[in-house]
Amino acid sequence: MSGPSTYEPKTALERWLDQRLPILRFNAELMDFPTPKNLNYWWTFGAILAFCLITQIATGVVLAMHYNASAGGAFNSVEHIMRDVNYGWLIRYIHANGASMFFLAVYIHTFRGIYYGSFKAPREVLWLIGCLIYLTMMATAFMGYVLPWGQMSFWGAKVITNLFSAIPLVGPAITTWLWGGFAVDAPTLNRFYSLHYLLPFVIAGLVGLHIWALHVPGNSNPVGVNVKSKSDTVPFHPYYTVKDGFAISVFVILFAVFVFYMPEALGHSDNYIPANPIVTPPHIVPEWYFLPYYAILRAIPNKLMGVAALGGAIACIFALPWLDTSKVRSMRYRPQAKIYFVFFVLACLVLGVCGAHEVDDQIISGLAGFPLGDANINSYVWLSRIGALYYFIYFLVITPMLGLRETPLPVPESISTPVLSHPAAAPAGATAAPEKKG
Amino acid sequence: MADAASATSGHGEELEDPGRRDFIHIAAIAATVGGAAAIAWPLIDQMNPSADTLALSSIEYDLSKVPLGQQVTVLWRKQPLFVRHRTPKEIAEAANADLGRLRDPQPDSARVKPGKAEWLIVVGVCTHLGCTPAFGEGEYNGWLCHCHGSVYDTSGRIRGGPAPKNLEVPDYAFLTDTRVKVG
Amino acid sequence: MTRKFLALSAFLGLLVAGPALAASSQAPLKHVQWSFSGPFGSYDQAQLQRGFKVYREVCSQCHALNLVSFHDLGQPGGPFWDPKYPNPNDNPYVKAIAADYKVADIDPDTGENMQRAATSADHPPAPYANDTAAKATLGGAPPDMSLLVKAREGGPDYVYSLVTGYAPAPQGLVVPPGKYYNPYMLSDLASSWKGTGPAPVGGIIAMPPPLTAGKVSFDDGAPSTLDQEAKDVAAFLTWASDPKMDQRKQTGLAVLVYLAIFSGLLYASYRRIWRNVAH
């Protein structure tokens, strides 16, 4: 993809194949790809995500062999998988918890990209494709959650599809079109199943483009300066295959703890009650990975504006390469940006906590507080408003302004420089000190 | 390629009118787009409600099953329908509301049948994001939607929270004093 | 470094964050030390057998168990699992229990409706044909019990607390005739509360107190107290909603041991490959 190929066919068969379909050459180039030698453990999440996608597709295809996509049969067929199918409980728990693991990894991967400025020129297209993957993941996860046809499946589907009804004029028509009826019902379940099976392959295609767009400029790195010479890089294989492999293995330990010892911790007990279109569960919450957006939606007491804010929150991530004005790529040399970034991560977590609570719940229980506007100050409404406000200010005000005003620290000449100036840097594998390496 | 073809065919003959040649290409592209759109439409429209879904029936309901001050939820067109037997106090609260302060102004009399103000029949779907509001809660004693905090009064009108509209009143008629036909 | 570690642990913290408070409320559940609690806990087979007896003699009068079939009783980890019969369909206990029930079928000769003895492939027949029939008789539809423990926050603690926790209704609570107050029932009592102060926790339940001391006598000599009956039936229902738990925990242990060794090997390999690179 870049740089001259060093691939030499070794046998007559390889030479024959190379002239017809140079797939071995392509693979050799991928494996030899010069990769900055200072990538820390935060960079392993790309490979972890590839692992998650493969896991989800493999387990999903298998589950589809036993699942029955009908309003009358879906719930029981999932229980059939859990009780009767050989290892069905294992495959379903991997698939259900795998979605959470996938999002955990994608959030770390994205925060890493923001912190180290991986979205900056010439990697804007790489970033945009990544955002598209994230969007497609959200659609896939949402439709997958509907398939067991429990109470949370049903009411989650209803609430999320109703978001489209906020669009002026055409909203209700779009909602009816999505439902295939006048309420979420059997047609909705069937089409969600069809799309849930399709979209992972769309994601796989986008991942191909993502890797292509990565291999044109090459990886960014924790220092943020471009690769200057061959001594700044190592071949991807075996250096990063083994490092990524180790990281995947550690990640799978966390994954396995959830699958085998707390498989329901990330789910909701109401989803073990079959869907009932008359009874809304007392407390509808989306899966944890949607909670920050859900909090932004609920922070605004107006349907259209709430939905617009939800869309805007995602749009901000897409627009980031054009919002950030700083010439310095890595926040390691931007002390002020670092502080704002930590508060940004904190705001996302606070929004997540807000999304898990009902709007009028007290934050500090027992404290009376006082009413401010339409809600008590000691309620999650106001906390989510503060969080949402910071979220948007971070993207729309701090990020553009800071790049123009701040004084960054001196940036090293090359990737190899900080290594030489810190000979006593932590050893390569010290997981506790990923930032000091490089 | 088309250009090359027309250039060679022009040998020894009068050249084609360039305007007519462009028109042919534009017409060909338009036909392609039109054809593609015509093929796409059935693929899009198949997601709209099918004929059997559209052929929804109406239901009849015996109001005498609803005690005073209570409501019964019935399933109608796969949606919950609230049948509420209102107390005189609730009717008075609904009738005396200041219309100027309502988000979706509508007098209580327009939401019930004449002379039948004790019966309020509304679709139990919150106009915000579709949850089923809880009976008798919220500061107006009508309904409170626990999903996002929309508050409805005893006439099912939106009074607070994010929902934009009043609870929908379906088409219905009294067959007898205590029997209604909805839909 | 510390900051990043904090961010990551906060992320993980979010994953295990407890369920949120709802407007509905209930009394704090009684916590029981179950044999199946914790990563190494497993079902106590004698307790499952006692719990099955409670289900069969009491609960099944009103509650269905539609997702459990008779052969499940003889699966590994189940109440009548016997290593002598790896195929539960051969297990004499399972066969005998199934044969005690009659299920609807079609007569293969005449095509008419008939009742036949159940086999290990059948589910215990539901006490009511559908929810509407149950409601007409009982005034409420008892939920199917197959997933009850998974479908309730608190799981077995909830079942135990509810069944043992009936209390007299507080002064000022309007309890309709034929219904009962239970402080562990998760619900919002605001609309039934006519007393002073905030509404009490708990809810109004249609089920009369189902278990009393001496209601079920146990074959293994366990005392037939309310506490014992409630614990046993809660354990049985936990098994009914999660029959593969024992296998899951055992497999998990093997998987984690393997992953620990595998990660160690990969780490050693990683150190070896990178040993000459300054980075």
PDB file of C-alpha atoms in Angstrom, chain A residues 276, chain C residues 59 61-64 127-144 152 176-180 185 204-208:
ATOM      1  CA  ASN A 276     -45.891  -6.712  26.576  1.00  0.00           C
TER       2      ASN A 276
ATOM      3  CA  CYS C  59     -46.744 -22.959  43.337  1.00  0.00           C
ATOM      4  CA  GLN C  61     -51.537 -24.600  41.464  1.00  0.00           C
ATOM      5  CA  CYS C  62     -51.349 -21.129  39.903  1.00  0.00           C
ATOM      6  CA  HIS C  63     -47.932 -20.635  38.260  1.00  0.00           C
ATOM      7  CA  ALA C  64     -46.776 -22.224  35.019  1.00  0.00           C
ATOM      8  CA  PRO C 127     -52.564 -24.500  35.386  1.00  0.00           C
ATOM      9  CA  TYR C 128     -54.448 -22.029  33.186  1.00  0.00           C
ATOM     10  CA  ALA C 129     -54.864 -22.013  29.425  1.00  0.00           C
ATOM     11  CA  ASN C 130     -53.817 -18.351  29.176  1.00  0.00           C
ATOM     12  CA  ASP C 131     -53.408 -15.149  31.184  1.00  0.00           C
ATOM     13  CA  THR C 132     -56.994 -14.084  30.615  1.00  0.00           C
ATOM     14  CA  ALA C 133     -58.295 -17.354  32.050  1.00  0.00           C
ATOM     15  CA  ALA C 134     -56.002 -16.970  35.068  1.00  0.00           C
ATOM     16  CA  LYS C 135     -57.136 -13.383  35.579  1.00  0.00           C
ATOM     17  CA  ALA C 136     -60.801 -14.338  35.391  1.00  0.00           C
ATOM     18  CA  THR C 137     -60.349 -16.936  38.150  1.00  0.00           C
ATOM     19  CA  LEU C 138     -57.673 -15.391  40.355  1.00  0.00           C
ATOM     20  CA  GLY C 139     -58.079 -11.663  39.753  1.00  0.00           C
ATOM     21  CA  GLY C 140     -54.527 -11.445  38.411  1.00  0.00           C
ATOM     22  CA  ALA C 141     -52.278 -13.394  36.078  1.00  0.00           C
ATOM     23  CA  PRO C 142     -49.521 -15.240  37.989  1.00  0.00           C
ATOM     24  CA  PRO C 143     -46.253 -14.900  36.065  1.00  0.00           C
ATOM     25  CA  ASP C 144     -44.606 -17.927  34.519  1.00  0.00           C
ATOM     26  CA  ARG C 152     -36.512  -9.809  39.214  1.00  0.00           C
ATOM     27  CA  PRO C 176     -58.681  -3.883  47.747  1.00  0.00           C
ATOM     28  CA  PRO C 177     -60.467  -7.021  49.005  1.00  0.00           C
ATOM     29  CA  GLY C 178     -58.656 -10.213  48.053  1.00  0.00           C
ATOM     30  CA  LYS C 179     -55.287  -8.439  47.765  1.00  0.00           C
ATOM     31  CA  TYR C 180     -52.394  -8.224  50.175  1.00  0.00           C
ATOM     32  CA  MET C 185     -43.138  -6.019  46.203  1.00  0.00           C
ATOM     33  CA  ILE C 204     -50.104  -4.615  46.731  1.00  0.00           C
ATOM     34  CA  ILE C 205     -49.992  -8.194  45.557  1.00  0.00           C
ATOM     35  CA  ALA C 206     -52.796 -10.505  44.430  1.00  0.00           C
ATOM     36  CA  MET C 207     -51.039 -13.647  45.691  1.00  0.00           C
ATOM     37  CA  PRO C 208     -52.099 -14.697  49.212  1.00  0.00           C
TER      38      PRO C 208
END
